[in-house]
Amino acid sequence: MRSSMRCSLRKGTRYWILPHQNRGQQFDVPKEMPGGLPFMKTEDYQYFGSLLNGEINEEELSPDEQKERKIMKLVLKVKNGTPPQKKTALRQLMDKTREFGAGLLFNRILPLLMQPTLEDQEHLLVKVIDRALYKLDELVRPYVHKILVVIEPLLIDEDYYACVKGREIISNPSKAAGLATMIVAMRPDIYNIDEYVWNTTARAFSVVASALGILSLLPFLKAVCQIKSSWQARHTALVEALAPYGIESFDLVLKPLWKGIRSHLGKVLVAFLKAIGCIIPLMDAIYASYCTKEVMVILIREFQSPNEETKKIVLKVVKQCVSTEGVEPDYIRNDILPVFFRNFWVRRMALDRRNYKQLVETTVEIANKVGVADIVGRIVEDLKMREQTSDDAKVMLNGFGALVNSLGQRVKPYLPQICGTIKWRLNNKSVKENCIDLVGRIADRGSEFVPAREWMRVCLELLEMLKAHKKGIRRATINTFGYIAKALGPQDVLATLLNNLNIQERHNFIVSARL
């Protein structure tokens, strides 16, 4: 080390000179991309590594090999390129989709979507598949199963927009390939022992039914339900369909269901809870009360589940149990309410657009059982936020209006306080403009119902609105003055306006002169 340092010091200088290093043998360092290709990540080498081989003469390759190489370049640009590169490559892929062929395209794109390290921006590849399916039409039939294997996980994605995109993509090959091809591709997965596989397959079948029509799928579903070799293929909703009748028919399944909710976890437990939640409302009051207390132990445990789908089913089952006759309000108030509000009435749940509606419905059902006072006492603290967006205004005003309508005459003692609280809203520009327009309409259509002295007082109030900075308010004021002048006669209004001309404010003077 010291010898190298001595060698790198020049005679007569005190400066350190970095020794030259041979970096040719360093690994995991990307080489310079030939032909204007974007940066290639380490995990991309197995898919696009052949593009780095500069010794290949593309003119000597077969037509299929040339197409495959062209597809690799375009897909790499879509995956890792700059926004202009992605846009250009995506357009070229779409223009030449049928020329490239379904086989070459899907053989290069589908393996990329199976990568566990796929980033959010790389989901442009999903858009490529979506548009390619539209272009290829009936040519996608041999590749339907491969496409479904990649796209079906999107149907259970936590991102709502990913689910919507997955449904759109599965809908396209359904219409292009036809029902027979889709059934042949998905039927083996129905009998798969893996819960994840048959769950996503069931959701894919629902998309196919929506795209091609439920009636066309009914014969296949009937045949599947008659199969006795696999219980995974025979999920039904008999209890939900028969409610509120038929408890006698389900006595045989109660014991397996009770055993199942105590032994299973995850999505299997969710299925058992859903079944129990549908059966309890069919029971007599005494049995329903007993079963609710037994199942509530499991439900309270699942309140803390991080899975959003589990929370949705748990909320639904709680709603069903609470609404059942025989469940006592004191039990709900003491054993359910505290833990319910602690786990569900939180900020994260309020921001979840998929589950907050179910939360509101369950809370309303609990309020119907235990009384409004217990619920309002717990949520009123959350109404004290000073922040209010435009989206919140409509909900707040609708809720306030419903409360006033419910109280009726009992709200009279609180009217001064209410008016003082909401009076500041009249200072809003849009509210001012709407109020002035309303006065103008009254003057135009019902002036005879208001005394002339009151109209003169209104004119004096409107003079202040001529100073407004918003042009819409000034325009509405001018129109209202016209309606009042038409109702009373111009001489009375002119006297008020002529007095306003003596004011030194140029802005007010000009508007009065126009009037």
XYZ file of C-alpha atoms in Angstrom:
515
model
C 0.000 0.000 0.000
C 2.827 2.407 0.953
C 4.713 1.622 -2.255
C 1.652 2.467 -4.335
C 1.285 5.739 -2.429
C 4.928 6.597 -3.075
C 4.478 5.839 -6.750
C 1.463 8.059 -7.034
C 3.267 11.118 -5.562
C 5.058 13.224 -8.140
C 8.458 14.650 -7.381
C 8.336 18.171 -6.058
C 4.576 18.105 -5.380
C 2.392 17.400 -2.367
C -0.720 16.419 -4.305
C -2.245 12.950 -4.200
C -2.700 11.311 -7.593
C -5.346 8.569 -7.805
C -3.784 5.394 -9.164
C -5.254 4.015 -12.367
C -7.495 1.008 -11.810
C -8.599 -1.601 -14.289
C -12.402 -1.743 -13.944
C -12.946 -4.118 -16.831
C -13.358 -7.127 -14.553
C -15.940 -5.574 -12.186
C -19.234 -7.367 -12.114
C -22.846 -6.184 -11.627
C -22.032 -2.863 -13.257
C -24.257 -2.206 -16.285
C -22.464 -1.751 -19.537
C -23.185 1.209 -21.775
C -26.470 0.557 -23.581
C -26.069 0.251 -27.357
C -28.500 1.782 -29.834
C -30.019 4.332 -27.458
C -31.517 1.686 -25.168
C -32.472 2.750 -21.627
C -30.644 1.714 -18.480
C -30.997 -1.990 -17.726
C -31.476 -3.232 -14.176
C -29.704 -6.287 -12.833
C -32.890 -8.388 -12.782
C -33.558 -7.471 -16.435
C -30.445 -9.228 -17.759
C -32.159 -12.610 -17.931
C -34.832 -11.148 -20.228
C -32.913 -8.556 -22.266
C -29.297 -9.661 -21.882
C -28.983 -10.671 -25.548
C -29.434 -7.016 -26.565
C -26.018 -6.246 -25.047
C -24.278 -8.615 -27.437
C -22.905 -6.255 -30.052
C -21.474 -9.091 -32.142
C -24.916 -10.139 -33.455
C -25.624 -9.005 -37.007
C -29.371 -8.457 -37.189
C -29.379 -8.774 -40.982
C -28.263 -12.403 -40.685
C -31.122 -13.300 -38.297
C -34.335 -14.973 -39.408
C -37.502 -12.822 -39.693
C -38.889 -14.216 -36.421
C -35.622 -13.529 -34.602
C -35.579 -9.974 -35.940
C -39.158 -9.435 -34.735
C -38.300 -10.870 -31.326
C -35.293 -8.581 -30.996
C -37.392 -5.585 -32.026
C -40.040 -6.509 -29.426
C -37.370 -6.804 -26.729
C -36.091 -3.296 -27.479
C -39.569 -1.769 -27.430
C -40.598 -3.577 -24.237
C -37.374 -2.491 -22.507
C -38.110 1.125 -23.446
C -41.659 0.815 -22.114
C -40.346 -0.694 -18.884
C -37.261 1.425 -18.109
C -37.259 4.276 -20.613
C -37.881 7.982 -20.210
C -41.469 9.256 -20.676
C -40.881 10.163 -24.364
C -39.276 6.747 -24.975
C -42.176 4.967 -23.273
C -44.745 6.866 -25.304
C -42.994 6.209 -28.630
C -42.346 2.517 -27.870
C -45.927 1.965 -26.727
C -47.259 3.480 -29.936
C -44.950 1.316 -32.084
C -45.997 -1.822 -30.211
C -49.666 -1.056 -30.773
C -49.201 -0.222 -34.466
C -47.348 -3.483 -35.162
C -49.206 -5.812 -32.781
C -50.693 -8.070 -35.449
C -47.434 -7.981 -37.419
C -45.431 -9.177 -34.402
C -47.993 -11.850 -33.518
C -49.477 -12.928 -30.210
C -46.844 -15.562 -29.446
C -43.770 -13.339 -29.640
C -45.464 -10.509 -27.743
C -46.847 -12.515 -24.837
C -43.737 -14.682 -24.496
C -41.743 -11.508 -23.792
C -44.236 -9.490 -21.733
C -45.934 -12.080 -19.495
C -42.719 -13.335 -17.782
C -41.909 -9.734 -16.823
C -45.242 -9.351 -15.052
C -44.457 -12.398 -12.907
C -41.434 -10.643 -11.356
C -41.833 -10.005 -7.617
C -39.804 -6.767 -7.922
C -42.064 -5.129 -10.498
C -42.400 -1.433 -9.679
C -45.461 0.762 -9.989
C -44.320 2.609 -13.098
C -43.601 -0.695 -14.803
C -47.327 -1.500 -14.771
C -47.355 0.157 -18.168
C -46.802 -3.420 -19.305
C -50.359 -4.134 -18.155
C -51.501 -1.363 -20.474
C -49.521 -2.995 -23.301
C -51.355 -6.295 -22.731
C -54.717 -4.529 -22.569
C -54.212 -2.778 -25.896
C -52.640 -5.829 -27.508
C -55.686 -7.930 -26.604
C -57.908 -5.378 -28.304
C -55.756 -5.473 -31.457
C -55.241 -9.243 -31.639
C -58.907 -10.160 -31.105
C -59.415 -13.897 -31.834
C -55.640 -14.554 -32.088
C -55.388 -14.549 -28.272
C -57.172 -17.902 -27.845
C -54.040 -20.087 -27.447
C -52.676 -17.720 -24.775
C -55.792 -17.150 -22.662
C -54.601 -19.297 -19.738
C -51.169 -17.632 -19.619
C -52.817 -14.202 -19.620
C -55.214 -15.190 -16.843
C -52.395 -16.502 -14.643
C -50.768 -13.064 -14.779
C -53.874 -10.854 -14.622
C -56.091 -12.731 -12.115
C -54.070 -11.540 -9.055
C -55.096 -7.978 -9.939
C -58.703 -8.912 -9.097
C -57.830 -9.227 -5.392
C -55.347 -6.341 -5.327
C -55.798 -3.818 -2.516
C -55.602 -0.993 -5.050
C -59.098 -0.319 -6.398
C -57.825 0.899 -9.776
C -55.723 -2.239 -10.222
C -58.884 -4.328 -9.679
C -60.758 -2.278 -12.278
C -57.908 -2.681 -14.762
C -57.808 -6.427 -14.149
C -61.539 -6.724 -14.855
C -61.165 -4.760 -18.086
C -58.293 -6.939 -19.297
C -60.101 -10.224 -18.538
C -63.254 -8.897 -20.180
C -61.457 -8.291 -23.497
C -60.265 -11.882 -24.172
C -63.648 -13.161 -22.960
C -65.360 -11.336 -25.803
C -62.630 -12.178 -28.309
C -62.052 -15.860 -27.476
C -65.605 -16.812 -26.508
C -67.121 -18.667 -23.568
C -65.924 -22.133 -24.605
C -62.274 -21.068 -24.700
C -62.530 -19.295 -21.338
C -64.122 -22.343 -19.666
C -61.458 -24.682 -21.053
C -58.726 -22.343 -19.792
C -60.133 -21.792 -16.284
C -61.860 -25.080 -15.465
C -58.748 -26.902 -14.144
C -58.119 -24.073 -11.655
C -61.562 -24.520 -10.083
C -60.462 -27.845 -8.557
C -57.077 -26.552 -7.396
C -56.343 -27.311 -3.748
C -54.714 -23.894 -3.322
C -57.281 -21.449 -1.926
C -55.580 -18.498 -3.652
C -55.967 -20.106 -7.087
C -59.627 -21.038 -6.906
C -60.505 -17.752 -5.237
C -59.005 -15.683 -8.065
C -60.509 -18.072 -10.632
C -63.969 -17.567 -9.147
C -63.559 -13.806 -9.452
C -62.389 -14.207 -13.039
C -65.503 -16.263 -13.812
C -67.643 -13.429 -12.441
C -65.948 -11.040 -14.882
C -66.548 -13.481 -17.747
C -70.212 -13.786 -16.763
C -70.530 -10.009 -16.698
C -68.940 -9.705 -20.140
C -70.764 -12.553 -21.907
C -74.014 -12.677 -19.955
C -75.014 -14.702 -16.900
C -77.471 -16.877 -18.835
C -74.712 -18.239 -21.067
C -72.720 -19.343 -17.999
C -75.586 -20.951 -16.057
C -75.335 -24.441 -17.692
C -71.658 -24.627 -16.763
C -72.323 -23.483 -13.184
C -75.078 -26.074 -12.831
C -72.698 -28.825 -13.935
C -69.999 -27.619 -11.520
C -72.397 -27.584 -8.553
C -73.255 -31.250 -9.179
C -69.638 -32.353 -8.881
C -69.003 -34.312 -5.674
C -65.282 -34.911 -6.051
C -64.226 -31.381 -5.081
C -65.906 -29.195 -2.463
C -63.941 -26.123 -3.586
C -66.036 -25.937 -6.750
C -69.408 -25.889 -4.971
C -69.724 -22.600 -3.122
C -73.314 -21.393 -2.824
C -75.281 -18.697 -1.012
C -78.366 -20.669 -0.020
C -78.759 -19.147 3.449
C -78.517 -15.615 2.127
C -80.996 -16.404 -0.636
C -83.532 -18.089 1.682
C -83.524 -15.466 4.452
C -85.578 -15.056 6.591
C -86.785 -18.672 6.184
C -85.230 -22.124 6.194
C -83.373 -22.479 9.491
C -84.623 -26.080 9.768
C -82.698 -27.017 6.633
C -79.381 -25.808 8.037
C -79.290 -27.680 11.340
C -76.827 -30.169 9.840
C -74.235 -27.510 8.982
C -74.252 -25.654 12.304
C -71.820 -28.005 14.046
C -69.222 -27.959 11.210
C -69.533 -24.168 11.050
C -68.928 -23.733 14.788
C -65.967 -26.054 14.575
C -64.639 -24.210 11.522
C -64.649 -20.720 13.014
C -62.567 -22.014 15.936
C -59.970 -23.848 13.865
C -59.518 -21.854 10.635
C -57.747 -18.592 9.921
C -57.477 -16.171 7.030
C -59.880 -16.250 4.123
C -61.279 -19.654 5.083
C -62.340 -18.188 8.436
C -63.934 -15.276 6.587
C -66.049 -17.718 4.573
C -67.198 -19.482 7.762
C -68.018 -16.165 9.457
C -70.011 -15.057 6.449
C -72.054 -18.265 6.590
C -72.659 -17.919 10.343
C -73.686 -14.300 9.868
C -76.363 -15.336 7.385
C -77.700 -18.173 9.586
C -78.013 -16.285 12.905
C -80.822 -13.943 11.696
C -82.892 -17.054 10.842
C -82.775 -18.392 14.424
C -85.200 -17.915 17.291
C -84.469 -15.054 19.682
C -82.957 -17.255 22.432
C -80.657 -19.220 20.125
C -79.711 -16.074 18.199
C -78.623 -14.358 21.423
C -76.516 -17.356 22.472
C -74.892 -17.771 19.043
C -74.164 -14.050 18.771
C -72.242 -14.102 22.050
C -70.263 -17.152 20.909
C -69.350 -15.802 17.476
C -68.655 -12.304 18.798
C -65.516 -13.587 20.524
C -64.092 -14.496 17.118
C -65.349 -11.278 15.496
C -63.755 -9.074 18.154
C -60.466 -10.873 17.619
C -60.698 -10.206 13.868
C -61.373 -6.489 14.463
C -57.598 -6.072 14.455
C -57.053 -7.913 11.159
C -54.964 -5.901 8.656
C -56.797 -7.459 5.687
C -59.364 -5.048 4.237
C -61.585 -7.812 2.843
C -61.715 -9.470 6.254
C -62.749 -6.188 7.889
C -65.541 -5.758 5.371
C -67.011 -9.209 6.106
C -66.576 -8.758 9.871
C -68.513 -5.488 9.749
C -71.271 -7.145 7.752
C -71.543 -10.055 10.221
C -71.632 -7.642 13.181
C -74.461 -5.770 11.491
C -76.391 -9.013 10.927
C -75.905 -10.181 14.515
C -76.818 -6.829 16.066
C -80.013 -6.515 14.029
C -81.228 -9.964 15.152
C -84.109 -10.146 17.596
C -82.998 -11.447 20.972
C -79.621 -9.677 21.122
C -79.779 -7.432 24.195
C -78.822 -3.735 23.981
C -76.877 -3.921 27.262
C -74.658 -6.671 25.865
C -73.908 -4.587 22.758
C -73.332 -1.440 24.831
C -70.928 -3.045 27.299
C -69.111 -5.755 25.308
C -69.104 -4.591 21.678
C -69.234 -0.787 21.501
C -65.891 0.045 23.214
C -63.767 -2.323 21.137
C -65.788 -1.566 17.989
C -65.074 2.167 18.139
C -61.477 1.626 19.193
C -60.686 -0.492 16.122
C -62.935 0.891 13.391
C -63.590 4.562 14.095
C -60.030 5.541 13.211
C -58.524 7.746 10.537
C -57.318 4.851 8.394
C -60.819 3.388 8.183
C -62.349 6.762 7.376
C -59.990 7.179 4.414
C -60.780 3.709 3.053
C -63.381 4.389 0.374
C -64.276 0.710 0.017
C -65.070 -0.042 3.662
C -66.250 3.192 5.237
C -69.752 2.790 3.792
C -70.089 -0.626 5.457
C -68.780 0.923 8.688
C -71.479 3.609 8.576
C -74.219 1.034 7.922
C -73.047 -1.158 10.818
C -72.871 1.842 13.157
C -76.408 2.886 12.187
C -77.648 -0.644 12.949
C -75.959 -0.532 16.356
C -77.544 2.876 17.009
C -80.966 1.445 16.225
C -80.345 -1.209 18.868
C -78.687 0.695 21.719
C -79.995 4.202 21.053
C -78.563 7.252 19.352
C -77.179 8.812 22.535
C -74.489 6.135 22.994
C -73.269 6.521 19.415
C -73.396 10.316 19.215
C -71.560 10.591 22.519
C -68.637 8.668 21.012
C -68.441 10.324 17.590
C -69.220 13.930 18.507
C -65.578 14.557 19.434
C -64.535 13.808 15.855
C -66.797 16.609 14.575
C -64.632 19.302 16.182
C -62.054 19.439 13.390
C -61.537 22.977 12.156
C -60.401 21.826 8.734
C -63.201 21.582 6.189
C -62.794 20.988 2.470
C -65.333 21.599 -0.259
C -66.084 17.855 -0.365
C -67.031 17.877 3.336
C -69.417 20.836 3.086
C -72.267 18.949 1.438
C -72.089 16.056 3.919
C -71.931 18.389 6.925
C -74.857 20.523 5.761
C -76.982 17.485 4.902
C -76.306 15.996 8.333
C -77.070 19.290 10.054
C -80.305 19.650 8.081
C -81.390 16.108 8.947
C -80.722 16.829 12.633
C -82.802 20.030 12.577
C -85.661 18.304 10.753
C -85.643 15.477 13.299
C -85.793 17.876 16.244
C -88.620 19.905 14.725
C -89.976 22.539 17.141
C -87.506 21.457 19.802
C -84.745 23.232 17.877
C -86.297 26.672 18.546
C -84.193 27.494 21.669
C -81.015 26.807 19.694
C -81.855 28.902 16.628
C -79.962 32.058 17.769
C -76.815 30.005 18.364
C -77.223 28.162 15.054
C -77.761 31.401 13.136
C -74.702 32.951 14.746
C -72.605 29.938 13.769
C -73.620 29.780 10.114
C -74.015 33.524 9.496
C -70.379 33.831 8.483
C -71.159 31.703 5.424
C -73.060 34.678 3.987
C -69.686 36.381 3.483
C -68.752 33.774 0.904
C -68.589 35.191 -2.633
C -70.742 32.492 -4.177
C -73.324 32.760 -1.381
C -73.541 36.526 -1.863
C -74.085 36.157 -5.591
C -76.777 33.516 -5.105
C -78.562 35.640 -2.479
C -78.594 38.671 -4.786
C -79.945 36.544 -7.645
C -82.657 35.244 -5.324
C -83.678 38.821 -4.393
C -83.803 39.670 -8.088
C -86.100 36.740 -8.840
C -88.432 37.765 -6.013
C -88.527 41.319 -7.388
C -89.243 39.997 -10.884
C -91.980 37.502 -10.035
C -93.446 38.487 -6.664
C -92.746 42.165 -6.083
C -96.344 42.838 -5.023
C -95.893 40.664 -1.915
C -93.193 42.982 -0.500
C -93.965 46.579 0.623
C -92.352 49.431 -1.295
C -90.578 50.676 1.850
C -88.900 47.241 2.203
C -87.738 47.371 -1.418
C -86.098 50.743 -0.757
C -84.293 49.269 2.235
C -83.096 46.410 -0.002
C -81.772 48.982 -2.496
C -79.685 50.607 0.226
C -78.252 47.202 1.186
C -77.471 46.430 -2.446
C -75.410 49.611 -2.776
C -72.752 47.940 -0.630
C -72.585 45.069 -3.091
C -71.518 47.470 -5.862
C -68.139 47.645 -4.107
C -67.534 43.917 -4.513
C -64.340 42.854 -6.277
C -66.001 39.868 -7.944
C -67.527 40.797 -11.278
C -70.320 38.218 -10.925
C -71.587 39.886 -7.727
C -71.629 43.326 -9.374
C -73.448 41.939 -12.404
C -76.063 40.229 -10.199
C -76.537 43.487 -8.255
C -77.101 45.473 -11.455
C -79.685 42.948 -12.672
C -81.471 43.034 -9.304
C -81.609 46.837 -9.381
C -83.269 46.528 -12.781
C -85.941 44.163 -11.453
C -86.647 46.450 -8.473
C -86.860 49.510 -10.743
C -89.308 47.642 -12.952
C -91.441 46.785 -9.914
C -91.401 50.177 -8.130
C -90.762 52.561 -10.957
C -87.377 54.029 -11.961
C -87.841 57.337 -10.111
C -87.463 55.795 -6.634
C -84.391 53.752 -7.549
C -82.773 56.695 -9.387
C -82.879 58.813 -6.239
C -80.847 56.200 -4.393
C -78.343 55.810 -7.242
C -77.878 59.575 -7.733
C -76.925 59.913 -4.087
C -74.355 57.160 -4.625
C -72.663 59.241 -7.364
C -71.422 61.653 -4.723
C -69.112 58.981 -3.325
C -65.437 59.523 -4.131
C -64.672 55.828 -4.819
C -64.004 55.563 -8.540
C -65.030 51.899 -8.736
C -68.403 52.525 -7.077
C -68.924 55.700 -9.106
C -68.489 53.911 -12.454
C -70.886 51.090 -11.584
C -73.537 53.569 -10.385
C -73.137 55.587 -13.584
C -73.700 52.453 -15.690
C -76.867 51.753 -13.770
